[in-house]
mmCIF file of C-alpha atoms in Angstrom:
data_model
loop_
_atom_site.group_PDB
_atom_site.id
_atom_site.type_symbol
_atom_site.label_atom_id
_atom_site.label_comp_id
_atom_site.label_asym_id
_atom_site.label_seq_id
_atom_site.Cartn_x
_atom_site.Cartn_y
_atom_site.Cartn_z
ATOM 1 C CA TYR A 1 15.322 -36.184 -35.800
ATOM 2 C CA LYS A 2 16.523 -34.140 -32.838
ATOM 3 C CA ASN A 3 13.416 -31.925 -32.996
ATOM 4 C CA GLN A 4 11.181 -34.997 -32.967
ATOM 5 C CA LYS A 5 12.935 -36.305 -29.860
ATOM 6 C CA ILE A 6 12.558 -32.969 -28.086
ATOM 7 C CA ASP A 7 8.930 -32.725 -29.202
ATOM 8 C CA ILE A 8 8.203 -36.142 -27.739
ATOM 9 C CA HIS A 9 10.035 -35.261 -24.518
ATOM 10 C CA ILE A 10 8.220 -31.940 -24.121
ATOM 11 C CA SER A 11 4.910 -33.520 -25.134
ATOM 12 C CA ALA A 12 5.353 -36.112 -22.387
ATOM 13 C CA LEU A 13 6.017 -33.295 -19.907
ATOM 14 C CA ILE A 14 2.950 -31.427 -21.169
ATOM 15 C CA PHE A 15 0.785 -34.528 -20.853
ATOM 16 C CA GLY A 16 2.015 -35.086 -17.298
ATOM 17 C CA PHE A 17 1.482 -31.424 -16.470
ATOM 18 C CA LEU A 18 -2.040 -31.298 -17.890
ATOM 19 C CA SER A 19 -2.864 -34.561 -16.145
ATOM 20 C CA THR A 20 -1.692 -33.023 -12.876
ATOM 21 C CA ILE A 21 -3.862 -29.961 -13.462
ATOM 22 C CA ALA A 22 -6.865 -32.090 -14.341
ATOM 23 C CA LEU A 23 -6.509 -34.407 -11.347
ATOM 24 C CA THR A 24 -5.823 -31.545 -8.960
ATOM 25 C CA PHE A 25 -8.509 -29.098 -9.983
ATOM 26 C CA ALA A 26 -11.070 -31.161 -11.897
ATOM 27 C CA PRO A 27 -13.521 -31.251 -8.975
ATOM 28 C CA LEU A 28 -13.458 -27.442 -8.921
ATOM 29 C CA TRP A 29 -14.040 -26.777 -12.621
ATOM 30 C CA HIS A 30 -17.491 -26.369 -14.098
ATOM 31 C CA LYS A 31 -18.181 -28.471 -17.149
ATOM 32 C CA ASN A 32 -19.909 -25.703 -19.109
ATOM 33 C CA ARG A 33 -16.684 -23.916 -20.141
ATOM 34 C CA SER A 34 -15.123 -24.790 -23.448
ATOM 35 C CA SER A 35 -11.707 -23.174 -23.085
ATOM 36 C CA LEU A 36 -9.278 -24.130 -20.342
ATOM 37 C CA TRP A 37 -6.963 -21.132 -20.407
ATOM 38 C CA GLY A 38 -9.334 -18.306 -21.289
ATOM 39 C CA THR A 39 -12.079 -18.922 -18.763
ATOM 40 C CA VAL A 40 -10.471 -20.799 -15.908
ATOM 41 C CA SER A 41 -10.666 -17.777 -13.607
ATOM 42 C CA LEU A 42 -14.413 -17.583 -14.029
ATOM 43 C CA SER A 43 -15.079 -21.291 -13.968
ATOM 44 C CA TRP A 44 -13.190 -22.717 -11.019
ATOM 45 C CA GLY A 45 -16.034 -22.271 -8.575
ATOM 46 C CA GLY A 46 -15.753 -24.396 -5.479
ATOM 47 C CA PHE A 47 -12.989 -23.344 -3.148
ATOM 48 C CA PHE A 48 -11.426 -20.617 -5.282
ATOM 49 C CA ASP A 49 -14.697 -19.130 -6.571
ATOM 50 C CA VAL A 50 -12.807 -16.100 -7.825
ATOM 51 C CA THR A 51 -15.801 -14.026 -8.892
ATOM 52 C CA ASN A 52 -17.498 -14.328 -5.520
ATOM 53 C CA ARG A 53 -14.259 -13.655 -3.634
ATOM 54 C CA GLN A 54 -13.690 -10.477 -5.643
ATOM 55 C CA TYR A 55 -17.278 -9.389 -5.022
ATOM 56 C CA LYS A 56 -16.943 -10.103 -1.285
ATOM 57 C CA ILE A 57 -13.675 -8.128 -1.062
ATOM 58 C CA ASN A 58 -15.248 -5.103 -2.766
ATOM 59 C CA GLU A 59 -18.392 -5.340 -0.652
ATOM 60 C CA ASP A 60 -16.429 -5.624 2.607
ATOM 61 C CA LYS A 61 -14.142 -2.731 1.643
ATOM 62 C CA GLN A 62 -17.212 -0.563 1.035
ATOM 63 C CA ARG A 63 -18.558 -1.590 4.453
ATOM 64 C CA SER A 64 -15.270 -0.603 6.070
ATOM 65 C CA LEU A 65 -15.639 2.913 4.670
ATOM 66 C CA SER A 66 -19.115 3.433 6.079
ATOM 67 C CA PRO A 67 -19.645 5.677 9.105
ATOM 68 C CA GLY A 68 -19.950 3.754 12.342
ATOM 69 C CA PHE A 69 -17.891 0.847 11.023
ATOM 70 C CA TRP A 70 -15.795 0.729 14.200
ATOM 71 C CA ASP A 71 -18.822 1.006 16.528
ATOM 72 C CA ASP A 72 -18.832 -2.790 16.756
ATOM 73 C CA ASN A 73 -15.132 -3.594 17.088
ATOM 74 C CA LYS A 74 -15.600 -7.374 16.952
ATOM 75 C CA ARG A 75 -17.638 -7.192 13.726
ATOM 76 C CA ALA A 76 -15.189 -4.703 12.158
ATOM 77 C CA THR A 77 -12.222 -6.916 13.004
ATOM 78 C CA GLU A 78 -13.990 -9.929 11.494
ATOM 79 C CA ILE A 79 -14.709 -8.030 8.272
ATOM 80 C CA LEU A 80 -11.072 -6.899 7.948
ATOM 81 C CA LYS A 81 -9.944 -10.468 8.603
ATOM 82 C CA ASP A 82 -12.267 -11.704 5.830
ATOM 83 C CA ILE A 83 -10.856 -9.105 3.425
ATOM 84 C CA LYS A 84 -7.302 -10.207 4.190
ATOM 85 C CA LEU A 85 -8.172 -13.899 3.831
ATOM 86 C CA ASN A 86 -10.012 -13.448 0.534
ATOM 87 C CA GLU A 87 -7.185 -11.298 -0.849
ATOM 88 C CA TYR A 88 -4.679 -14.001 0.138
ATOM 89 C CA TRP A 89 -6.578 -16.740 -1.737
ATOM 90 C CA LEU A 90 -7.231 -14.485 -4.708
ATOM 91 C CA HIS A 91 -3.529 -13.574 -4.932
ATOM 92 C CA LEU A 92 -2.539 -17.246 -4.662
ATOM 93 C CA TYR A 93 -4.973 -18.149 -7.431
ATOM 94 C CA GLU A 94 -3.740 -15.320 -9.675
ATOM 95 C CA ASP A 95 -0.100 -16.340 -9.185
ATOM 96 C CA THR A 96 -0.907 -19.947 -10.077
ATOM 97 C CA GLU A 97 -2.996 -18.964 -13.079
ATOM 98 C CA SER A 98 -0.212 -16.662 -14.286
ATOM 99 C CA ALA A 99 2.406 -19.426 -14.014
ATOM 100 C CA VAL A 100 0.197 -21.858 -15.944
ATOM 101 C CA GLU A 101 -0.589 -19.306 -18.654
ATOM 102 C CA ASP A 102 3.087 -18.330 -18.950
ATOM 103 C CA PHE A 103 3.948 -21.962 -19.489
ATOM 104 C CA ALA A 104 1.200 -22.424 -22.086
ATOM 105 C CA VAL A 105 2.408 -19.384 -24.052
ATOM 106 C CA LEU A 106 6.038 -20.457 -23.821
ATOM 107 C CA PHE A 107 5.085 -23.946 -24.980
ATOM 108 C CA GLU A 108 3.435 -22.453 -28.065
ATOM 109 C CA PHE A 109 6.595 -20.416 -28.694
ATOM 110 C CA TRP A 110 8.675 -23.565 -28.308
ATOM 111 C CA LYS A 111 6.531 -25.411 -30.861
ATOM 112 C CA ASP A 112 7.134 -22.540 -33.289
ATOM 113 C CA GLY A 113 10.873 -22.655 -32.575
ATOM 114 C CA ASP A 114 10.983 -19.322 -30.748
ATOM 115 C CA ALA A 115 11.854 -20.715 -27.295
ATOM 116 C CA THR A 116 14.343 -23.279 -26.044
ATOM 117 C CA GLU A 117 13.540 -26.555 -24.363
ATOM 118 C CA GLU A 118 15.291 -25.352 -21.197
ATOM 119 C CA GLU A 119 13.093 -22.241 -20.986
ATOM 120 C CA THR A 120 9.994 -24.307 -21.573
ATOM 121 C CA LYS A 121 10.986 -26.908 -19.007
ATOM 122 C CA GLU A 122 11.773 -24.165 -16.464
ATOM 123 C CA ALA A 123 8.331 -22.606 -17.012
ATOM 124 C CA PHE A 124 6.782 -26.065 -16.694
ATOM 125 C CA GLU A 125 8.556 -26.689 -13.385
ATOM 126 C CA LYS A 126 7.511 -23.265 -12.086
ATOM 127 C CA ALA A 127 3.872 -23.842 -13.042
ATOM 128 C CA LEU A 128 3.885 -27.312 -11.541
ATOM 129 C CA ALA A 129 5.395 -26.001 -8.294
ATOM 130 C CA ALA A 130 2.756 -23.249 -8.172
ATOM 131 C CA ILE A 131 -0.028 -25.795 -8.642
ATOM 132 C CA GLU A 132 1.374 -28.109 -5.981
ATOM 133 C CA ASP A 133 1.790 -25.193 -3.565
ATOM 134 C CA THR A 134 -1.763 -24.015 -4.219
ATOM 135 C CA GLU A 135 -3.114 -27.541 -3.852
ATOM 136 C CA PHE A 136 -1.338 -27.976 -0.511
ATOM 137 C CA LYS A 137 -2.479 -24.602 0.808
ATOM 138 C CA SER A 138 -6.051 -25.270 -0.297
ATOM 139 C CA THR A 139 -6.159 -28.271 2.039
ATOM 140 C CA LEU A 140 -5.614 -25.841 4.916
ATOM 141 C CA ASN A 141 -8.870 -23.945 4.455
ATOM 142 C CA GLN A 142 -10.793 -24.714 7.631
ATOM 143 C CA PRO A 143 -11.338 -21.976 10.241
ATOM 144 C CA GLU A 144 -9.242 -23.968 12.717
ATOM 145 C CA ASP A 145 -6.265 -23.851 10.358
ATOM 146 C CA GLU A 146 -5.900 -20.116 10.997
ATOM 147 C CA LEU A 147 -5.614 -20.491 14.754
ATOM 148 C CA PRO A 148 -2.295 -19.771 16.445
ATOM 149 C CA ALA A 149 -0.017 -22.581 17.529
ATOM 150 C CA VAL A 150 2.444 -23.034 20.349
ATOM 151 C CA LEU A 151 5.559 -25.035 19.590
ATOM 152 C CA GLN A 152 7.626 -26.433 22.431
ATOM 153 C CA ILE A 153 11.088 -27.838 21.822
ATOM 154 C CA ASN A 154 12.803 -29.763 24.603
ATOM 155 C CA SER A 155 16.433 -30.721 24.264
ATOM 156 C CA GLY A 156 16.109 -33.570 26.733
ATOM 157 C CA ALA A 157 19.162 -35.507 27.886
ATOM 158 C CA GLY A 158 22.295 -35.339 25.815
ATOM 159 C CA GLY A 159 24.221 -32.327 26.987
ATOM 160 C CA THR A 160 25.409 -29.546 24.748
ATOM 161 C CA GLU A 161 24.784 -31.464 21.505
ATOM 162 C CA SER A 162 21.079 -31.845 22.223
ATOM 163 C CA GLN A 163 20.873 -28.180 23.278
ATOM 164 C CA ASP A 164 22.555 -27.155 20.022
ATOM 165 C CA TRP A 165 20.119 -29.315 18.081
ATOM 166 C CA ALA A 166 17.141 -27.780 19.917
ATOM 167 C CA GLU A 167 18.454 -24.279 19.124
ATOM 168 C CA MET A 168 18.840 -25.184 15.434
ATOM 169 C CA LEU A 169 15.265 -26.511 15.351
ATOM 170 C CA ALA A 170 13.946 -23.381 17.070
ATOM 171 C CA ARG A 171 15.801 -21.179 14.578
ATOM 172 C CA MET A 172 14.529 -23.254 11.655
ATOM 173 C CA TYR A 173 10.894 -22.994 12.806
ATOM 174 C CA ARG A 174 11.273 -19.265 13.531
ATOM 175 C CA MET A 175 12.684 -18.610 10.056
ATOM 176 C CA TYR A 176 9.984 -20.732 8.423
ATOM 177 C CA GLY A 177 7.227 -18.864 10.255
ATOM 178 C CA GLU A 178 8.687 -15.483 9.333
ATOM 179 C CA LYS A 179 9.053 -16.573 5.706
ATOM 180 C CA GLN A 180 5.362 -17.535 5.685
ATOM 181 C CA GLY A 181 4.469 -14.073 6.995
ATOM 182 C CA TRP A 182 3.335 -15.320 10.398
ATOM 183 C CA LYS A 183 3.845 -13.448 13.634
ATOM 184 C CA VAL A 184 6.466 -15.413 15.569
ATOM 185 C CA THR A 185 7.229 -14.735 19.238
ATOM 186 C CA GLU A 186 9.239 -16.566 21.847
ATOM 187 C CA ILE A 187 7.223 -17.059 24.991
ATOM 188 C CA ASP A 188 9.910 -18.677 27.096
ATOM 189 C CA TRP A 189 13.540 -19.603 26.478
ATOM 190 C CA GLN A 190 15.546 -21.606 29.006
#
């Protein structure tokens, strides 16, 4: 009886997870693929378009090795920026795909009795977090989203408490930017 209860609980989690995947990425999948796990990397198309991104990375890297590459500095910089951007999205996709596949394998192990419910649920949560992170980041895919930003924090009236609060906010934003791998500089501090 206990195994049936766990099976129902895990099955409900699986159904919710697969529903999340389907609703999140369904517009990106091609309908001509029969297997979800085995061919997802080739079939996502749309924004991720893994095959074309890999091809573009290889093509741009070959261009960067050609003589005279740096003769046009603006063009060379743009090509290197494209390589970095495509590698970022490819890495994000691969991490998400890996988390989903790890969960699918662990779920199969759990059904066979070789994994615990806690391990399976942890893998589920990790895969779900990876999908949500990828979904959020994929909304920030316009050229304007890569532009730098200037953040101004004013403590306003309130004395030392408002100054302390402004310093905490500045520290929080600085740490967040550094964690994201962004270049963070202070232009002016008063």
